Amino acid sequence: MTKSELRALIAQQVAALPPDYCREADGAICRHVLDWEVYRQAKAVFCYVGTDREIDTRPILRDALDRGKVLAVPLCVAKGVMEARQIRSLENLVPGKYGILEPGPDCPLVAPEALDLALVPCSTGSRSGRRLGYGGGYYDRFLPRTTCPKALLCRGRLVREDIPTEDHDQLMDFLVTEEGLTSCR
């Protein structure tokens, strides 16, 4: 199966997921992250703002802010180019292109190498660290500039082991599902 065929299949599966399952799975995924020692020790966390089809990461975002961590959120600045920008409040998030919440342009830049943990979205992911994104290549270009652990957040019902990969695809260090945290290395 090609990446685009798999993305289409996963999109159908996401649309068919019961809302109660998504809420419960998202809550459990966030709790696993918040209880994780790597997260607790991280001073600078990179975390996306989940869209309707993704994990609702707001509990993680709020917790990071409450703990005084440097919270960096992706800002897409050009085709395939993403930056990490620090927010100090969820009110620093504004609707960007496609209506996705992102940091305002005045939010300070955070160097990728300054991050202690990256929490990454996916269409689907595997226990071996494979990730299928949404096709823009933003994370595959950004993540090689980081030196921190990379954790993929994925609902368990969407995990697959047959994800096609290419040389530029970044492997994840951890997979977090509602069942728990798995080391991919």
Short mmCIF file of C-alpha atoms in Angstrom, two decimals:
data_model
loop_
_atom_site.label_atom_id
_atom_site.label_comp_id
_atom_site.label_asym_id
_atom_site.label_seq_id
_atom_site.Cartn_x
_atom_site.Cartn_y
_atom_site.Cartn_z
CA MET A 1 0.00 0.00 0.00
CA THR A 2 1.32 3.48 -0.84
CA LYS A 3 1.49 6.27 1.73
CA SER A 4 -1.39 8.14 0.09
CA GLU A 5 -3.55 4.99 0.00
CA LEU A 6 -2.79 4.33 3.67
CA ARG A 7 -3.58 7.96 4.59
CA ALA A 8 -6.97 7.62 2.86
CA LEU A 9 -7.69 4.34 4.68
CA ILE A 10 -6.70 5.81 8.06
CA ALA A 11 -8.84 8.90 7.41
CA GLN A 12 -11.85 6.59 6.92
CA GLN A 13 -10.99 4.73 10.11
CA VAL A 14 -10.63 7.98 12.08
CA ALA A 15 -14.03 9.18 10.80
CA ALA A 16 -15.58 5.90 11.99
CA LEU A 17 -14.13 6.01 15.52
CA PRO A 18 -16.78 6.48 18.21
CA PRO A 19 -16.47 9.93 19.89
CA ASP A 20 -16.53 8.30 23.35
CA TYR A 21 -13.56 6.10 22.41
CA CYS A 22 -11.63 9.13 21.13
CA ARG A 23 -12.28 11.14 24.31
CA GLU A 24 -11.30 8.23 26.57
CA ALA A 25 -8.23 7.30 24.49
CA ASP A 26 -7.07 10.92 24.31
CA GLY A 27 -7.45 11.34 28.05
CA ALA A 28 -5.47 8.16 28.74
CA ILE A 29 -2.73 9.15 26.27
CA CYS A 30 -2.36 12.53 27.95
CA ARG A 31 -2.24 10.92 31.41
CA HIS A 32 0.54 8.55 30.24
CA VAL A 33 2.54 11.53 28.98
CA LEU A 34 1.96 13.55 32.17
CA ASP A 35 3.03 10.61 34.37
CA TRP A 36 6.13 9.87 32.25
CA GLU A 37 9.43 10.69 33.93
CA VAL A 38 10.93 11.98 30.65
CA TYR A 39 8.10 14.54 30.42
CA ARG A 40 8.31 15.43 34.10
CA GLN A 41 12.08 16.10 33.84
CA ALA A 42 11.81 18.03 30.54
CA LYS A 43 12.34 21.77 30.89
CA ALA A 44 11.41 22.49 27.24
CA VAL A 45 8.59 20.51 25.58
CA PHE A 46 7.57 20.67 21.93
CA CYS A 47 3.91 19.72 21.49
CA TYR A 48 1.40 20.19 18.69
CA VAL A 49 -2.14 21.46 19.19
CA GLY A 50 -4.41 18.56 18.23
CA THR A 51 -7.00 19.01 15.50
CA ASP A 52 -10.35 17.17 15.36
CA ARG A 53 -8.71 14.09 13.84
CA GLU A 54 -5.76 14.07 16.25
CA ILE A 55 -5.20 13.56 19.97
CA ASP A 56 -6.57 16.43 22.06
CA THR A 57 -3.30 17.66 23.56
CA ARG A 58 -4.77 20.55 25.58
CA PRO A 59 -4.25 18.74 28.94
CA ILE A 60 -0.53 18.42 28.12
CA LEU A 61 -0.28 22.03 26.96
CA ARG A 62 -2.00 23.29 30.13
CA ASP A 63 0.14 21.10 32.40
CA ALA A 64 3.38 22.24 30.76
CA LEU A 65 2.36 25.87 31.23
CA ASP A 66 1.25 25.25 34.84
CA ARG A 67 4.62 23.62 35.64
CA GLY A 68 6.53 26.54 34.14
CA LYS A 69 8.08 24.53 31.33
CA VAL A 70 9.13 26.20 28.11
CA LEU A 71 6.25 25.14 25.87
CA ALA A 72 7.07 25.24 22.17
CA VAL A 73 4.33 24.76 19.59
CA PRO A 74 4.80 24.29 15.83
CA LEU A 75 4.40 27.25 13.52
CA CYS A 76 4.44 26.48 9.79
CA VAL A 77 6.30 29.36 8.15
CA ALA A 78 6.64 28.09 4.55
CA LYS A 79 5.83 24.97 2.53
CA GLY A 80 7.43 22.10 4.46
CA VAL A 81 9.13 24.46 6.95
CA MET A 82 8.17 24.53 10.61
CA GLU A 83 9.54 26.40 13.61
CA ALA A 84 9.11 25.86 17.34
CA ARG A 85 7.61 28.97 19.00
CA GLN A 86 7.15 29.44 22.72
CA ILE A 87 3.70 30.16 24.08
CA ARG A 88 3.13 31.39 27.63
CA SER A 89 -0.63 30.92 27.53
CA LEU A 90 -3.16 29.07 25.39
CA GLU A 91 -4.37 32.55 24.46
CA ASN A 92 -1.13 32.95 22.45
CA LEU A 93 -2.63 30.48 19.95
CA VAL A 94 -4.39 31.90 16.89
CA PRO A 95 -6.11 30.19 13.96
CA GLY A 96 -3.58 29.78 11.17
CA LYS A 97 -3.85 28.46 7.67
CA TYR A 98 -6.51 25.71 7.52
CA GLY A 99 -7.85 26.92 10.90
CA ILE A 100 -5.22 25.01 12.90
CA LEU A 101 -4.28 26.77 16.13
CA GLU A 102 -0.68 27.97 16.10
CA PRO A 103 1.50 30.47 17.94
CA GLY A 104 1.13 34.09 16.96
CA PRO A 105 3.99 35.55 14.90
CA ASP A 106 5.29 37.49 17.92
CA CYS A 107 5.88 34.32 19.98
CA PRO A 108 9.62 33.74 20.56
CA LEU A 109 11.54 31.18 18.53
CA VAL A 110 12.84 28.10 20.41
CA ALA A 111 15.91 26.41 18.94
CA PRO A 112 15.24 22.74 18.05
CA GLU A 113 18.36 21.65 19.96
CA ALA A 114 17.01 23.36 23.12
CA LEU A 115 14.04 20.95 23.31
CA ASP A 116 14.01 18.14 25.89
CA LEU A 117 11.02 16.24 24.47
CA ALA A 118 9.05 16.34 21.22
CA LEU A 119 5.44 15.09 21.16
CA VAL A 120 4.53 14.33 17.56
CA PRO A 121 1.20 13.82 15.73
CA CYS A 122 0.50 11.20 13.09
CA SER A 123 -2.04 9.71 10.76
CA THR A 124 -0.83 6.33 12.07
CA GLY A 125 2.23 4.97 13.82
CA SER A 126 3.90 1.69 14.70
CA ARG A 127 5.51 0.10 17.74
CA SER A 128 8.77 0.03 15.77
CA GLY A 129 8.78 3.85 15.58
CA ARG A 130 7.44 4.29 12.07
CA ARG A 131 5.23 7.31 11.53
CA LEU A 132 2.87 8.25 8.74
CA GLY A 133 2.20 11.98 8.82
CA TYR A 134 -0.13 13.98 6.65
CA GLY A 135 2.18 14.37 3.67
CA GLY A 136 3.69 17.81 4.15
CA GLY A 137 7.08 16.66 5.41
CA TYR A 138 7.17 19.33 8.14
CA TYR A 139 8.18 16.98 10.96
CA ASP A 140 10.62 15.00 8.79
CA ARG A 141 12.47 18.27 8.10
CA PHE A 142 12.23 19.65 11.66
CA LEU A 143 12.95 16.61 13.86
CA PRO A 144 16.51 15.89 12.59
CA ARG A 145 17.50 19.26 14.08
CA THR A 146 16.46 18.09 17.57
CA THR A 147 18.48 15.90 19.93
CA CYS A 148 15.64 15.07 22.33
CA PRO A 149 13.44 11.95 22.61
CA LYS A 150 10.59 11.93 20.09
CA ALA A 151 7.27 10.44 21.17
CA LEU A 152 4.43 9.67 18.78
CA LEU A 153 0.89 10.09 20.12
CA CYS A 154 -1.54 7.67 18.45
CA ARG A 155 -4.86 6.06 19.37
CA GLY A 156 -4.36 2.33 19.76
CA ARG A 157 -6.98 1.40 17.16
CA LEU A 158 -4.95 3.24 14.52
CA VAL A 159 -1.56 1.62 15.23
CA ARG A 160 -0.23 -0.41 12.29
CA GLU A 161 3.04 -2.17 11.62
CA ASP A 162 2.86 -2.04 7.80
CA ILE A 163 3.71 1.65 7.36
CA PRO A 164 5.80 2.29 4.25
CA THR A 165 8.91 4.38 4.89
CA GLU A 166 11.45 6.28 2.84
CA ASP A 167 15.00 7.35 3.69
CA HIS A 168 13.92 10.82 4.87
CA ASP A 169 11.22 9.50 7.25
CA GLN A 170 12.09 10.08 10.89
CA LEU A 171 11.75 7.17 13.30
CA MET A 172 10.22 7.87 16.69
CA ASP A 173 11.79 6.83 20.00
CA PHE A 174 8.48 6.16 21.78
CA LEU A 175 4.85 5.42 20.96
CA VAL A 176 2.15 6.55 23.37
CA THR A 177 -1.32 5.01 23.06
CA GLU A 178 -4.16 4.68 25.55
CA GLU A 179 -2.62 1.33 26.58
CA GLY A 180 0.63 2.99 27.65
CA LEU A 181 4.10 3.95 26.52
CA THR A 182 6.25 1.75 24.28
CA SER A 183 9.95 2.22 23.59
CA CYS A 184 10.52 1.89 19.85
CA ARG A 185 14.29 1.44 20.03
#
